[in-house]
Short mmCIF file of C-alpha atoms and ligand atoms in Angstrom, two decimals:
data_model
loop_
_atom_site.label_atom_id
_atom_site.label_comp_id
_atom_site.label_asym_id
_atom_site.label_seq_id
_atom_site.Cartn_x
_atom_site.Cartn_y
_atom_site.Cartn_z
CA MET A 1158 221.41 177.08 197.33
CA ALA A 1159 223.08 179.95 199.19
CA THR A 1160 223.54 183.12 197.15
CA ALA A 1161 226.98 184.49 196.28
CA LYS A 1162 226.36 187.38 198.63
CA GLU A 1163 225.48 185.16 201.56
CA LEU A 1164 228.48 182.95 200.96
CA ARG A 1165 230.78 185.97 200.87
CA ARG A 1166 229.34 187.23 204.16
CA TRP A 1167 229.66 183.82 205.85
CA ASP A 1168 233.17 183.31 204.46
CA ASN A 1169 234.22 186.60 206.00
CA ALA A 1170 232.40 185.79 209.23
CA HIS A 1171 233.77 182.30 209.79
CA VAL A 1172 236.56 181.04 207.54
CA TRP A 1173 240.13 181.75 208.52
CA HIS A 1174 242.17 181.28 205.33
CA PRO A 1175 245.68 179.79 205.43
CA PHE A 1176 248.72 181.94 204.62
CA THR A 1177 246.38 184.89 204.18
CA PRO A 1178 246.48 188.40 205.68
CA MET A 1179 242.84 188.30 206.76
CA GLU A 1180 242.21 192.02 207.19
CA GLU A 1181 243.05 192.71 203.57
CA TYR A 1182 241.34 189.51 202.39
CA ARG A 1183 237.98 190.71 203.66
CA ARG A 1184 238.21 193.83 201.54
CA GLU A 1185 238.82 191.90 198.34
CA ASP A 1186 236.21 190.13 196.27
CA THR A 1187 237.89 186.75 196.22
CA PRO A 1188 236.24 184.21 193.93
CA ILE A 1189 234.23 181.51 195.68
CA ILE A 1190 234.66 178.33 193.70
CA ARG A 1191 231.62 176.17 193.12
CA ALA A 1192 232.66 173.90 190.27
CA ALA A 1193 235.36 173.09 187.76
CA GLU A 1194 235.75 171.81 184.25
CA GLY A 1195 239.04 170.52 182.90
CA PHE A 1196 241.68 173.13 183.68
CA HIS A 1197 239.18 175.83 184.66
CA LEU A 1198 237.60 176.71 187.97
CA ILE A 1199 234.09 178.21 188.03
CA ASP A 1200 232.91 180.53 190.79
CA VAL A 1201 229.47 180.98 192.34
CA GLU A 1202 228.76 183.83 189.95
CA GLY A 1203 229.52 181.61 186.98
CA ARG A 1204 232.88 183.21 186.09
CA ARG A 1205 235.51 180.86 184.67
CA TYR A 1206 239.18 180.98 185.61
CA LEU A 1207 242.11 179.12 184.15
CA ASP A 1208 243.82 177.28 187.02
CA GLY A 1209 247.40 178.55 186.60
CA ILE A 1210 248.81 177.04 189.79
CA SER A 1211 247.30 173.54 189.67
CA SER A 1212 245.14 174.44 192.69
CA LEU A 1213 248.27 175.10 194.69
CA TRP A 1214 250.66 172.71 192.93
CA CYS A 1215 248.65 169.53 193.29
CA ASN A 1216 246.35 169.12 190.29
CA VAL A 1217 247.77 166.87 187.57
CA HIS A 1218 245.19 165.82 184.94
CA GLY A 1219 242.73 168.68 185.33
CA HIS A 1220 239.52 168.76 187.37
CA ARG A 1221 236.60 166.34 187.12
CA VAL A 1222 238.67 163.81 185.24
CA PRO A 1223 236.24 161.03 184.24
CA GLU A 1224 238.64 158.19 185.13
CA ILE A 1225 239.52 159.56 188.59
CA ASP A 1226 235.90 160.50 189.30
CA ALA A 1227 234.87 156.95 188.41
CA ALA A 1228 237.58 155.43 190.60
CA VAL A 1229 236.49 157.49 193.60
CA ARG A 1230 232.80 156.73 192.96
CA GLY A 1231 233.59 153.04 192.56
CA GLN A 1232 235.44 153.05 195.87
CA LEU A 1233 232.57 154.95 197.47
CA ASN A 1234 230.33 152.03 196.57
CA ARG A 1235 232.64 149.73 198.54
CA VAL A 1236 233.93 151.68 201.57
CA ALA A 1237 234.92 155.32 202.11
CA HIS A 1238 237.21 154.81 205.07
CA SER A 1239 238.61 152.07 207.22
CA THR A 1240 241.71 152.26 209.44
CA LEU A 1241 245.24 150.97 208.79
CA LEU A 1242 245.81 150.59 212.53
CA GLY A 1243 245.53 146.84 212.93
CA LEU A 1244 243.63 146.43 209.66
CA ALA A 1245 244.55 146.64 206.00
CA ASN A 1246 242.55 147.92 203.05
CA GLU A 1247 242.64 147.03 199.39
CA PRO A 1248 243.46 150.37 197.65
CA SER A 1249 246.30 151.21 200.05
CA ILE A 1250 248.00 147.89 199.27
CA LEU A 1251 247.63 148.30 195.52
CA LEU A 1252 248.88 151.89 195.67
CA ALA A 1253 251.91 151.00 197.82
CA ARG A 1254 252.91 148.34 195.29
CA GLU A 1255 252.47 150.80 192.41
CA LEU A 1256 254.51 153.53 194.15
CA VAL A 1257 257.35 151.12 194.92
CA ARG A 1258 257.33 149.96 191.30
CA ARG A 1259 257.70 153.55 190.04
CA ALA A 1260 260.01 155.02 192.69
CA PRO A 1261 263.82 154.81 192.59
CA GLU A 1262 265.02 151.23 193.13
CA GLY A 1263 265.36 150.20 196.77
CA LEU A 1264 262.47 152.19 198.22
CA THR A 1265 260.28 149.25 199.18
CA LYS A 1266 258.19 150.38 202.14
CA VAL A 1267 255.34 152.92 202.19
CA PHE A 1268 254.11 154.75 205.28
CA TYR A 1269 250.90 156.68 204.58
CA SER A 1270 249.74 159.97 206.02
CA ASP A 1271 247.64 162.87 204.77
CA SER A 1272 249.67 165.96 203.83
CA GLY A 1273 253.09 167.05 202.71
CA ALA A 1274 253.97 168.21 206.20
CA THR A 1275 253.06 164.85 207.71
CA ALA A 1276 254.97 162.97 205.00
CA VAL A 1277 258.11 164.91 205.98
CA GLU A 1278 257.34 164.79 209.71
CA VAL A 1279 257.12 160.99 209.44
CA ALA A 1280 260.52 160.88 207.73
CA LEU A 1281 262.07 163.16 210.40
CA LYS A 1282 260.77 160.94 213.19
CA LEU A 1283 261.63 157.68 211.44
CA ALA A 1284 265.19 158.91 210.87
CA PHE A 1285 265.52 159.96 214.52
CA GLN A 1286 264.28 156.66 215.87
CA TYR A 1287 266.34 154.75 213.30
CA GLN A 1288 269.48 156.40 214.63
CA GLN A 1289 268.68 155.06 218.11
CA GLN A 1290 267.82 151.58 216.91
CA ARG A 1291 270.30 151.04 214.11
CA PRO A 1292 272.15 147.80 214.58
CA ASP A 1293 275.60 149.39 214.16
CA ARG A 1294 274.96 152.22 216.61
CA SER A 1295 277.89 153.02 218.88
CA THR A 1296 277.19 153.75 222.53
CA ARG A 1297 278.60 157.26 222.19
CA ASP A 1298 276.27 157.98 219.31
CA ASP A 1299 274.16 161.00 220.17
CA ARG A 1300 272.42 162.52 217.22
CA ASP A 1301 270.28 165.60 217.69
CA LEU A 1302 270.47 167.80 214.63
CA TYR A 1303 269.27 167.84 211.04
CA LEU A 1304 271.11 169.22 208.05
CA THR A 1305 268.92 171.46 205.88
CA VAL A 1306 269.17 173.89 202.97
CA GLY A 1307 268.66 177.64 203.44
CA GLY A 1308 265.21 178.85 202.45
CA ALA A 1309 263.78 175.33 202.68
CA TYR A 1310 260.07 174.70 203.04
CA HIS A 1311 258.84 171.35 204.26
CA GLY A 1312 255.43 172.18 205.77
CA ASP A 1313 253.88 173.89 208.76
CA THR A 1314 253.95 171.41 211.63
CA ILE A 1315 256.53 172.26 214.29
CA GLY A 1316 258.87 169.49 213.15
CA THR A 1317 258.79 170.58 209.53
CA VAL A 1318 259.06 174.25 210.53
CA SER A 1319 262.23 173.29 212.43
CA VAL A 1320 263.85 172.12 209.20
CA GLY A 1321 262.41 175.06 207.26
CA GLY A 1322 264.31 178.24 206.49
CA ILE A 1323 261.80 180.89 205.42
CA ASP A 1324 261.97 183.58 208.08
CA LEU A 1325 258.63 185.18 207.18
CA PHE A 1326 256.85 181.90 207.96
CA HIS A 1327 259.15 180.40 210.57
CA ALA A 1328 260.80 183.11 212.70
CA ALA A 1329 257.86 183.43 215.11
CA TYR A 1330 258.33 179.85 216.32
CA GLY A 1331 262.06 180.01 217.07
CA PRO A 1332 261.85 178.88 220.72
CA LEU A 1333 259.83 175.78 219.80
CA LEU A 1334 262.18 174.41 217.18
CA PHE A 1335 264.82 171.67 217.35
CA ARG A 1336 268.41 172.01 216.18
CA THR A 1337 269.39 172.24 212.56
CA VAL A 1338 272.46 173.23 210.56
CA ARG A 1339 271.68 175.08 207.34
CA VAL A 1340 273.81 175.06 204.23
CA PRO A 1341 273.36 177.97 201.81
CA SER A 1342 270.94 177.40 198.94
CA PRO A 1343 272.76 177.15 195.60
CA GLY A 1344 269.60 178.47 193.92
CA SER A 1345 269.69 181.94 195.49
CA TYR A 1346 268.98 184.90 193.21
CA ARG A 1347 270.97 187.36 195.27
CA VAL A 1348 274.54 186.18 195.84
CA PRO A 1349 277.16 187.72 198.17
CA ALA A 1350 278.86 190.87 196.86
CA GLY A 1351 281.95 190.19 194.77
CA MET A 1352 280.87 186.71 193.65
CA THR A 1353 279.54 185.62 190.28
CA ARG A 1354 276.74 183.07 190.27
CA GLU A 1355 279.19 180.33 189.30
CA GLU A 1356 281.54 181.29 192.11
CA TYR A 1357 278.62 181.31 194.50
CA GLN A 1358 277.56 177.83 193.43
CA GLN A 1359 281.11 176.55 193.97
CA PHE A 1360 281.05 178.23 197.37
CA CYS A 1361 277.78 176.40 198.16
CA LEU A 1362 279.35 173.05 197.29
CA ARG A 1363 282.29 173.77 199.60
CA GLU A 1364 279.97 174.85 202.41
CA LEU A 1365 277.92 171.69 201.88
CA GLU A 1366 280.99 169.49 202.18
CA HIS A 1367 282.23 171.40 205.17
CA ALA A 1368 278.90 171.18 207.02
CA VAL A 1369 278.48 167.46 206.34
CA ARG A 1370 282.01 166.62 207.53
CA ARG A 1371 281.79 168.81 210.57
CA HIS A 1372 278.38 167.60 211.77
CA ALA A 1373 278.34 164.02 210.47
CA HIS A 1374 278.57 162.46 213.92
CA ARG A 1375 275.55 164.40 215.21
CA ALA A 1376 273.39 164.49 212.11
CA VAL A 1377 270.11 162.55 212.21
CA ALA A 1378 269.44 163.14 208.52
CA PHE A 1379 269.88 165.56 205.62
CA VAL A 1380 266.60 167.03 204.34
CA ILE A 1381 266.29 168.47 200.85
CA GLU A 1382 263.79 169.51 198.19
CA PRO A 1383 265.43 167.85 195.16
CA LEU A 1384 266.27 170.11 192.17
CA VAL A 1385 263.82 172.91 192.99
CA GLN A 1386 263.03 174.69 196.26
CA GLY A 1387 259.38 175.56 195.80
CA ALA A 1388 258.12 177.96 198.45
CA ALA A 1389 261.51 179.73 198.64
CA GLY A 1390 260.59 181.19 195.24
CA ILE A 1391 261.11 178.32 192.77
CA LEU A 1392 264.86 178.27 193.35
CA VAL A 1393 266.46 175.90 190.85
CA HIS A 1394 269.60 174.10 191.98
CA PRO A 1395 272.51 173.77 189.54
CA PRO A 1396 272.93 170.33 187.93
CA GLY A 1397 274.98 168.01 190.12
CA TYR A 1398 274.04 169.55 193.45
CA LEU A 1399 271.61 166.81 194.47
CA ARG A 1400 274.16 164.19 193.36
CA ALA A 1401 276.80 165.90 195.53
CA VAL A 1402 274.44 165.83 198.52
CA ARG A 1403 273.78 162.12 197.97
CA ASP A 1404 277.47 161.27 197.56
CA LEU A 1405 278.44 163.10 200.75
CA THR A 1406 275.56 161.69 202.80
CA LEU A 1407 276.47 158.18 201.61
CA GLU A 1408 280.12 158.73 202.44
CA TYR A 1409 279.24 159.84 205.98
CA ASP A 1410 276.31 157.46 206.36
CA ILE A 1411 273.67 160.16 206.90
CA PRO A 1412 270.13 159.25 205.79
CA LEU A 1413 268.82 161.48 203.00
CA ILE A 1414 265.23 162.70 203.13
CA ALA A 1415 264.02 163.79 199.69
CA ASP A 1416 260.95 166.01 200.01
CA GLU A 1417 259.31 165.56 196.60
CA VAL A 1418 255.99 166.94 197.80
CA ALA A 1419 256.17 169.76 195.24
CA VAL A 1420 258.53 168.37 192.59
CA GLY A 1421 257.08 164.85 192.43
CA PHE A 1422 254.63 163.55 189.83
CA GLY A 1423 256.14 165.03 186.73
CA ARG A 1424 256.66 168.69 187.50
CA THR A 1425 260.39 168.71 186.83
CA GLY A 1426 260.14 166.52 183.72
CA THR A 1427 260.52 163.06 185.27
CA LEU A 1428 258.01 161.31 187.52
CA PHE A 1429 260.34 161.97 190.46
CA ALA A 1430 263.03 164.67 190.53
CA CYS A 1431 265.62 162.33 192.13
CA GLU A 1432 265.69 160.28 188.91
CA GLN A 1433 267.43 163.11 187.08
CA GLU A 1434 270.59 162.68 189.12
CA GLN A 1435 270.26 158.92 189.64
CA VAL A 1436 269.69 159.49 193.34
CA VAL A 1437 268.03 156.97 195.62
CA PRO A 1438 267.19 158.72 198.88
CA ASP A 1439 266.59 156.88 202.16
CA PHE A 1440 263.20 158.57 202.45
CA LEU A 1441 261.00 159.85 199.64
CA CYS A 1442 258.16 162.15 200.75
CA LEU A 1443 255.14 162.45 198.45
CA ALA A 1444 251.86 164.35 198.72
CA LYS A 1445 250.45 167.21 196.60
CA GLY A 1446 250.21 165.48 193.18
CA LEU A 1447 249.90 161.94 194.52
CA THR A 1448 246.12 161.73 194.09
CA GLY A 1449 246.15 163.87 190.95
CA GLY A 1450 245.22 166.73 193.26
CA TYR A 1451 241.97 165.15 194.40
CA LEU A 1452 242.29 164.08 198.01
CA PRO A 1453 244.66 164.50 200.97
CA VAL A 1454 246.86 161.40 200.80
CA ALA A 1455 250.61 161.44 201.44
CA ALA A 1456 253.27 158.76 201.51
CA THR A 1457 256.76 158.38 202.95
CA LEU A 1458 258.71 155.70 201.12
CA THR A 1459 261.78 154.13 202.68
CA THR A 1460 264.20 151.21 202.42
CA ASP A 1461 264.42 147.75 203.97
CA ARG A 1462 267.46 148.93 205.91
CA ILE A 1463 265.43 151.57 207.76
CA PHE A 1464 262.37 149.34 208.11
CA ASP A 1465 264.35 146.43 209.55
CA ALA A 1466 265.65 148.58 212.41
CA PHE A 1467 262.06 148.79 213.66
CA LEU A 1468 261.53 145.00 213.79
CA GLY A 1469 261.64 142.85 216.91
CA PRO A 1470 259.26 141.59 219.57
CA PRO A 1471 256.76 144.24 220.71
CA GLU A 1472 258.34 144.42 224.16
CA ALA A 1473 261.68 145.43 222.58
CA GLY A 1474 260.11 148.85 222.04
CA ARG A 1475 261.21 149.29 218.44
CA THR A 1476 257.76 150.00 217.02
CA PHE A 1477 257.08 153.28 215.21
CA PHE A 1478 254.32 154.75 217.35
CA HIS A 1479 252.97 157.25 214.88
CA GLY A 1480 249.86 157.36 212.75
CA HIS A 1481 247.11 159.62 211.50
CA THR A 1482 243.47 158.63 211.71
CA TYR A 1483 242.80 158.86 207.96
CA THR A 1484 246.08 157.16 207.02
CA GLY A 1485 245.71 155.11 203.84
CA ASN A 1486 242.24 156.44 203.16
CA PRO A 1487 240.65 154.16 200.52
CA LEU A 1488 239.01 156.96 198.52
CA GLY A 1489 242.29 158.85 198.26
CA CYS A 1490 244.29 155.73 197.39
CA ALA A 1491 241.77 154.86 194.68
CA ALA A 1492 242.18 158.36 193.23
CA ALA A 1493 245.98 158.01 193.34
CA LEU A 1494 245.86 154.65 191.55
CA ALA A 1495 243.67 156.13 188.81
CA SER A 1496 246.00 159.13 188.51
CA LEU A 1497 249.09 156.93 188.08
CA GLU A 1498 247.30 154.92 185.41
CA LEU A 1499 246.53 158.14 183.54
CA PHE A 1500 250.22 159.08 183.59
CA ASP A 1501 250.80 156.02 181.39
CA ARG A 1502 247.65 156.07 179.29
CA ASN A 1503 247.83 159.78 178.44
CA ARG A 1504 251.65 159.90 178.22
CA VAL A 1505 251.63 162.81 180.66
CA LEU A 1506 255.42 163.05 180.89
CA GLU A 1507 255.58 163.62 177.14
CA ASN A 1508 253.15 166.48 177.59
CA VAL A 1509 255.36 167.87 180.36
CA ALA A 1510 258.28 167.91 177.89
CA ARG A 1511 256.11 169.80 175.38
CA LEU A 1512 254.95 172.28 178.02
CA SER A 1513 258.53 172.80 179.28
CA ARG A 1514 259.77 173.66 175.80
CA ARG A 1515 256.88 176.04 175.17
CA LEU A 1516 257.39 177.70 178.55
CA ALA A 1517 261.06 178.31 177.81
CA GLU A 1518 260.09 179.98 174.51
CA ARG A 1519 257.44 182.14 176.13
CA LEU A 1520 259.60 183.13 179.11
CA ALA A 1521 262.26 184.40 176.71
CA GLU A 1522 259.79 187.22 175.90
CA LEU A 1523 260.41 188.57 179.40
CA ALA A 1524 264.19 188.52 179.15
CA ASP A 1525 264.49 192.29 178.68
CA HIS A 1526 261.60 193.34 180.88
CA PRO A 1527 262.79 196.20 183.12
CA HIS A 1528 261.07 194.71 186.20
CA VAL A 1529 261.92 191.05 185.68
CA GLY A 1530 265.03 190.40 187.76
CA ASP A 1531 265.23 186.66 187.30
CA ILE A 1532 263.40 183.90 185.46
CA ARG A 1533 263.71 180.43 186.93
CA GLN A 1534 262.33 177.34 185.26
CA LYS A 1535 262.67 173.62 185.79
CA GLY A 1536 260.22 171.55 183.78
CA ILE A 1537 256.83 173.15 184.35
CA MET A 1538 257.75 174.94 187.58
CA VAL A 1539 258.37 178.63 186.97
CA GLY A 1540 259.31 181.58 189.16
CA ILE A 1541 259.46 185.10 187.71
CA GLU A 1542 261.08 187.44 190.21
CA LEU A 1543 259.83 191.02 189.92
CA VAL A 1544 262.12 193.83 191.07
CA ALA A 1545 262.05 197.62 191.12
CA ASP A 1546 265.43 197.72 189.35
CA ARG A 1547 266.90 194.77 187.52
CA GLU A 1548 270.43 196.21 187.41
CA THR A 1549 270.78 196.62 191.18
CA GLN A 1550 268.34 193.77 192.00
CA GLN A 1551 266.54 196.30 194.21
CA ALA A 1552 263.25 194.76 195.37
CA PHE A 1553 259.91 196.52 195.21
CA ALA A 1554 258.74 197.94 198.55
CA PRO A 1555 256.94 195.04 200.31
CA ALA A 1556 253.94 197.28 201.13
CA ARG A 1557 253.38 197.70 197.41
CA ARG A 1558 252.50 193.97 197.23
CA THR A 1559 253.54 193.80 193.60
CA GLY A 1560 253.16 190.03 193.41
CA HIS A 1561 249.68 190.25 194.84
CA ARG A 1562 248.80 192.91 192.27
CA VAL A 1563 249.72 190.43 189.56
CA THR A 1564 247.25 187.98 191.11
CA LEU A 1565 244.47 190.58 191.06
CA ALA A 1566 245.25 191.74 187.52
CA ALA A 1567 245.34 188.13 186.25
CA ARG A 1568 242.10 187.32 188.04
CA ARG A 1569 240.33 190.20 186.28
CA ARG A 1570 241.42 188.50 183.05
CA GLY A 1571 240.14 185.10 184.12
CA VAL A 1572 243.32 183.42 185.36
CA ILE A 1573 244.21 182.21 188.86
CA VAL A 1574 247.81 182.56 190.00
CA ARG A 1575 249.34 182.93 193.44
CA PRO A 1576 252.79 184.48 193.88
CA LEU A 1577 255.45 183.91 196.53
CA GLY A 1578 256.07 187.50 197.61
CA ASP A 1579 257.14 189.23 194.39
CA VAL A 1580 257.94 185.97 192.64
CA VAL A 1581 255.18 185.21 190.16
CA VAL A 1582 254.68 181.45 190.08
CA LEU A 1583 253.44 179.53 187.07
CA MET A 1584 252.55 175.94 187.87
CA PRO A 1585 250.47 174.54 185.03
CA ALA A 1586 249.08 171.05 185.52
CA PRO A 1587 251.29 168.39 183.88
CA ALA A 1588 248.44 167.39 181.57
CA MET A 1589 247.46 170.94 180.53
CA PRO A 1590 247.15 171.42 176.73
CA VAL A 1591 249.74 173.76 175.19
CA GLU A 1592 247.03 176.21 173.99
CA LEU A 1593 245.97 176.82 177.59
CA LEU A 1594 249.59 177.29 178.63
CA ASP A 1595 249.83 180.02 175.99
CA ARG A 1596 246.74 181.70 177.38
CA LEU A 1597 248.24 181.49 180.88
CA CYS A 1598 251.43 183.18 179.66
CA ASP A 1599 249.54 185.86 177.66
CA VAL A 1600 247.47 186.85 180.67
CA VAL A 1601 250.21 186.68 183.27
CA PHE A 1602 252.66 188.70 181.17
CA GLU A 1603 249.98 191.40 180.75
CA ALA A 1604 249.25 191.28 184.46
CA ILE A 1605 252.96 191.71 185.23
CA ASP A 1606 253.06 194.83 183.03
CA GLU A 1607 250.01 196.24 184.76
CA ALA A 1608 251.24 195.46 188.28
CA CYS A 1609 254.70 196.97 187.70
CA ARG A 1610 253.35 200.08 185.93
CA GLU A 1611 250.84 201.19 188.57
CA GLY A 1612 252.01 203.74 191.13
C1 PLP B 405 253.58 172.13 200.00
C2 PLP B 405 254.83 171.52 200.49
C3 PLP B 405 254.88 170.83 201.71
C4 PLP B 405 253.71 170.77 202.64
O1 PLP B 405 252.63 170.08 202.12
P1 PLP B 405 251.19 170.24 202.82
O2 PLP B 405 250.34 169.24 202.14
O3 PLP B 405 250.77 171.65 202.58
O4 PLP B 405 251.39 169.97 204.26
C5 PLP B 405 256.07 170.21 202.06
N1 PLP B 405 257.15 170.27 201.28
C6 PLP B 405 257.14 170.92 200.11
C7 PLP B 405 258.37 170.93 199.28
C8 PLP B 405 255.99 171.58 199.68
O5 PLP B 405 255.99 172.29 198.53
#
């Protein structure tokens, strides 16, 4: 086996890490993970770390879960991969049926892919082609723009970057992107001068209505992260916002794309976030937690109405010509089936309710912290926004990398977290025991103190 030292050298020599300033990365002793046990990761030097971000928001039941391991091994004894292009495979059929059974009523069709970005990209393309093939299309119909929410994150392919709104990630690609109209995010921490938060949220509803009415005739679809905008900094929308988006998009007949890549599979308290406002979207995009955080499988669910617009003889040219090589991968689908079964058997959503309550109690300890500007929580998704001055909402200097300091301070104490800028993110796995959640809070709160105190 390679030594820790060799691995570090080769990592620095060859691996380009995503979303990572690589010059600084090479100066830091980042843990190299070799194994895991339950909710802990273990590095090549044998150090154990509590996984405080569900291995980037995807792990559900912990690591090396006997039931999921067995399902993947069992599938391995049958076949690891076979294509869905012109063939079918057993686990992908069983999983599609199970997803349809659990998703909001009316989502009956499942298109597989392999990441959150592709799940959304598929929905963007399906919606676009649907608009050209819809049976009631008028000849003057010319739809070329998407409605999106400010600060949105839907992935890193060019299509999903187009509907994204995080300048730090997206600004560089401006010339490559297609047209969108953004409505302001009702979850923003900083609101325009002279407005209270409530006034700002009312303003957002008016802007939403205005944008939908004004652009209805050119809108391909409305894309939204339901209830919580993840990468924007865990921005929690006020109750009723998603419902308002659905009502308006129904009124103006604009397909709604719900990107539940982050919020799906229990993180907001229900299996899917849309359930909380009785919303049935036209497209439901799933990835991260779908396989329990085991394998890259994604799914885009849609309705008969959309699906039917793609039917007809092959020469009619209505086919959806899109697909990824590993679409419907049997190993991944087997893991997903096992994960869904565990949701029932282990009553995972009841655990999420317990964790949510405990988190709310623990977060209250930070209410008077001089450097905690805002605490946002929905279910077990948490964003703690650190600021230089909580009265003026003055941010820390970016070069200080306060959020990153929290990561380093937590890591020294045996906990893995990853912030979004200066927003400290807590994303415990839905099945994490409450005792471990307490440890996560203890360590992260200490790390916040340390990171804000240093010069
Ligand atoms: C992570 C994320 C994506 C992208 O998923 P990948 O698997 O990284 O491509 C898309 N949408 C949301 C809301 C996400 O949080």
